[in-house]
Amino acid sequence: MSDVIITVRGENEARIAPERAVIQLTIRAEGPERASAVDEATRLAEPVRQSIVDRKDDGAVVEWSSTRMTVHAERPWNNEGKRLAPVYHAAISFTVTFPEAAELSLWVSDVAVRDGVEIGGVDWQLTPQTRARTERDVAAEAVSVAVARAEAYAAALGLHTVQPVEIADLGLISRHESAAPPQGKMMMRAVAFDSAAPGMVFEAEDIVVSATVEARFSAS
């Protein structure tokens, strides 16, 4: 009896609590002149920047960055359809990385009530080291799952020897075309705002890192 070719998939995933919370915040101001808008944005941004620096010095912030201030003008319309004098808008954004959700919640609760502050979304992340280690372990386990399936199929056919022929990321064997390697799935629980106790509470669901492989075996 000639060898039988068995093609299978192997999947695996791991769930890990986020290690980083990256939030974006923008300070906006406007004025009848460019200089006044810039001055106002600078004035509003300074205490926010200082609060970030203080937390970085205390170890509550991992890293942060800010964009260069942007300024643009627009001429609004009044209710009679006439163009009004230009209004200048200035904005500067901050990106801040926190090591835990509790520190993030405290900081956002403090700065969100300031004039001109616009809170953006939160990106929950793993450290590069943890992500690399987890992706490696998850991929290895996905291969083990594929091997176990191939051995089960072979045993059902009365075959005893299983030899690997080919293994690849999902789609590379069946379609013979390039495909991106499996990526971890990022999930975030919705932000909750408690109006009874002014403040924001951020909670994150586990980050799911998954891998799927395709493998081809020769069984005899």
JSON list of C-alpha atoms in Angstrom, two decimals, residues 132-205:
[
{"chain": "A", "resi": 132, "resn": "ALA", "atom": "CA", "xyz": [7.26, 37.39, 21.12]},
{"chain": "A", "resi": 133, "resn": "ARG", "atom": "CA", "xyz": [7.42, 34.64, 23.75]},
{"chain": "A", "resi": 134, "resn": "THR", "atom": "CA", "xyz": [3.68, 34.03, 23.64]},
{"chain": "A", "resi": 135, "resn": "GLU", "atom": "CA", "xyz": [3.52, 33.92, 19.85]},
{"chain": "A", "resi": 136, "resn": "ARG", "atom": "CA", "xyz": [6.37, 31.41, 19.82]},
{"chain": "A", "resi": 137, "resn": "ASP", "atom": "CA", "xyz": [4.72, 29.17, 22.42]},
{"chain": "A", "resi": 138, "resn": "VAL", "atom": "CA", "xyz": [1.29, 29.39, 20.80]},
{"chain": "A", "resi": 139, "resn": "ALA", "atom": "CA", "xyz": [2.70, 28.52, 17.35]},
{"chain": "A", "resi": 140, "resn": "ALA", "atom": "CA", "xyz": [4.59, 25.54, 18.76]},
{"chain": "A", "resi": 141, "resn": "GLU", "atom": "CA", "xyz": [1.45, 24.22, 20.42]},
{"chain": "A", "resi": 142, "resn": "ALA", "atom": "CA", "xyz": [-0.52, 24.68, 17.18]},
{"chain": "A", "resi": 143, "resn": "VAL", "atom": "CA", "xyz": [2.02, 22.43, 15.46]},
{"chain": "A", "resi": 144, "resn": "SER", "atom": "CA", "xyz": [1.58, 19.84, 18.22]},
{"chain": "A", "resi": 145, "resn": "VAL", "atom": "CA", "xyz": [-2.17, 19.92, 17.63]},
{"chain": "A", "resi": 146, "resn": "ALA", "atom": "CA", "xyz": [-1.61, 19.32, 13.89]},
{"chain": "A", "resi": 147, "resn": "VAL", "atom": "CA", "xyz": [0.66, 16.36, 14.62]},
{"chain": "A", "resi": 148, "resn": "ALA", "atom": "CA", "xyz": [-1.88, 14.83, 16.99]},
{"chain": "A", "resi": 149, "resn": "ARG", "atom": "CA", "xyz": [-4.64, 15.16, 14.38]},
{"chain": "A", "resi": 150, "resn": "ALA", "atom": "CA", "xyz": [-2.51, 13.57, 11.69]},
{"chain": "A", "resi": 151, "resn": "GLU", "atom": "CA", "xyz": [-1.66, 10.66, 14.00]},
{"chain": "A", "resi": 152, "resn": "ALA", "atom": "CA", "xyz": [-5.37, 10.21, 14.83]},
{"chain": "A", "resi": 153, "resn": "TYR", "atom": "CA", "xyz": [-6.30, 10.10, 11.13]},
{"chain": "A", "resi": 154, "resn": "ALA", "atom": "CA", "xyz": [-3.50, 7.65, 10.41]},
{"chain": "A", "resi": 155, "resn": "ALA", "atom": "CA", "xyz": [-4.55, 5.37, 13.26]},
{"chain": "A", "resi": 156, "resn": "ALA", "atom": "CA", "xyz": [-8.14, 5.37, 11.98]},
{"chain": "A", "resi": 157, "resn": "LEU", "atom": "CA", "xyz": [-6.79, 4.09, 8.65]},
{"chain": "A", "resi": 158, "resn": "GLY", "atom": "CA", "xyz": [-4.73, 1.38, 10.31]},
{"chain": "A", "resi": 159, "resn": "LEU", "atom": "CA", "xyz": [-1.47, 3.19, 9.60]},
{"chain": "A", "resi": 160, "resn": "HIS", "atom": "CA", "xyz": [1.29, 3.51, 12.17]},
{"chain": "A", "resi": 161, "resn": "THR", "atom": "CA", "xyz": [4.05, 5.76, 10.84]},
{"chain": "A", "resi": 162, "resn": "VAL", "atom": "CA", "xyz": [3.51, 9.47, 10.30]},
{"chain": "A", "resi": 163, "resn": "GLN", "atom": "CA", "xyz": [6.21, 11.64, 8.77]},
{"chain": "A", "resi": 164, "resn": "PRO", "atom": "CA", "xyz": [5.97, 15.43, 8.31]},
{"chain": "A", "resi": 165, "resn": "VAL", "atom": "CA", "xyz": [6.16, 16.60, 4.70]},
{"chain": "A", "resi": 166, "resn": "GLU", "atom": "CA", "xyz": [5.24, 20.28, 4.87]},
{"chain": "A", "resi": 167, "resn": "ILE", "atom": "CA", "xyz": [4.10, 22.81, 7.44]},
{"chain": "A", "resi": 168, "resn": "ALA", "atom": "CA", "xyz": [3.14, 26.45, 6.93]},
{"chain": "A", "resi": 169, "resn": "ASP", "atom": "CA", "xyz": [1.05, 29.33, 8.18]},
{"chain": "A", "resi": 170, "resn": "LEU", "atom": "CA", "xyz": [-2.63, 29.20, 7.34]},
{"chain": "A", "resi": 171, "resn": "GLY", "atom": "CA", "xyz": [-3.27, 29.42, 3.59]},
{"chain": "A", "resi": 172, "resn": "LEU", "atom": "CA", "xyz": [0.27, 28.85, 2.33]},
{"chain": "A", "resi": 173, "resn": "ILE", "atom": "CA", "xyz": [-0.14, 25.15, 1.63]},
{"chain": "A", "resi": 174, "resn": "SER", "atom": "CA", "xyz": [-3.65, 25.16, 0.17]},
{"chain": "A", "resi": 175, "resn": "ARG", "atom": "CA", "xyz": [-3.37, 28.31, -1.98]},
{"chain": "A", "resi": 176, "resn": "HIS", "atom": "CA", "xyz": [0.39, 28.54, -2.54]},
{"chain": "A", "resi": 177, "resn": "GLU", "atom": "CA", "xyz": [0.30, 32.32, -2.14]},
{"chain": "A", "resi": 178, "resn": "SER", "atom": "CA", "xyz": [1.84, 34.67, 0.36]},
{"chain": "A", "resi": 179, "resn": "ALA", "atom": "CA", "xyz": [-0.04, 35.32, 3.57]},
{"chain": "A", "resi": 180, "resn": "ALA", "atom": "CA", "xyz": [0.75, 37.26, 6.68]},
{"chain": "A", "resi": 181, "resn": "PRO", "atom": "CA", "xyz": [1.75, 35.27, 9.76]},
{"chain": "A", "resi": 182, "resn": "PRO", "atom": "CA", "xyz": [-0.93, 34.79, 12.41]},
{"chain": "A", "resi": 183, "resn": "GLN", "atom": "CA", "xyz": [-1.47, 37.95, 14.39]},
{"chain": "A", "resi": 184, "resn": "GLY", "atom": "CA", "xyz": [-2.63, 38.33, 17.96]},
{"chain": "A", "resi": 185, "resn": "LYS", "atom": "CA", "xyz": [-6.16, 39.58, 18.41]},
{"chain": "A", "resi": 186, "resn": "MET", "atom": "CA", "xyz": [-6.52, 42.69, 20.57]},
{"chain": "A", "resi": 187, "resn": "MET", "atom": "CA", "xyz": [-9.71, 43.21, 22.52]},
{"chain": "A", "resi": 188, "resn": "MET", "atom": "CA", "xyz": [-10.80, 45.98, 24.86]},
{"chain": "A", "resi": 189, "resn": "ARG", "atom": "CA", "xyz": [-13.74, 46.17, 27.21]},
{"chain": "A", "resi": 190, "resn": "ALA", "atom": "CA", "xyz": [-15.85, 49.31, 26.82]},
{"chain": "A", "resi": 191, "resn": "VAL", "atom": "CA", "xyz": [-14.89, 52.29, 28.94]},
{"chain": "A", "resi": 192, "resn": "ALA", "atom": "CA", "xyz": [-17.30, 52.90, 31.82]},
{"chain": "A", "resi": 193, "resn": "PHE", "atom": "CA", "xyz": [-18.16, 56.34, 33.15]},
{"chain": "A", "resi": 194, "resn": "ASP", "atom": "CA", "xyz": [-19.83, 56.62, 36.55]},
{"chain": "A", "resi": 195, "resn": "SER", "atom": "CA", "xyz": [-21.62, 59.94, 36.75]},
{"chain": "A", "resi": 196, "resn": "ALA", "atom": "CA", "xyz": [-22.41, 59.44, 40.42]},
{"chain": "A", "resi": 197, "resn": "ALA", "atom": "CA", "xyz": [-18.71, 59.45, 41.27]},
{"chain": "A", "resi": 198, "resn": "PRO", "atom": "CA", "xyz": [-16.96, 61.67, 38.70]},
{"chain": "A", "resi": 199, "resn": "GLY", "atom": "CA", "xyz": [-14.17, 59.71, 37.12]},
{"chain": "A", "resi": 200, "resn": "MET", "atom": "CA", "xyz": [-13.39, 57.20, 34.45]},
{"chain": "A", "resi": 201, "resn": "VAL", "atom": "CA", "xyz": [-12.69, 53.53, 35.03]},
{"chain": "A", "resi": 202, "resn": "PHE", "atom": "CA", "xyz": [-10.81, 51.64, 32.35]},
{"chain": "A", "resi": 203, "resn": "GLU", "atom": "CA", "xyz": [-10.86, 47.85, 32.28]},
{"chain": "A", "resi": 204, "resn": "ALA", "atom": "CA", "xyz": [-9.29, 45.59, 29.69]},
{"chain": "A", "resi": 205, "resn": "GLU", "atom": "CA", "xyz": [-10.19, 42.08, 28.67]}
]
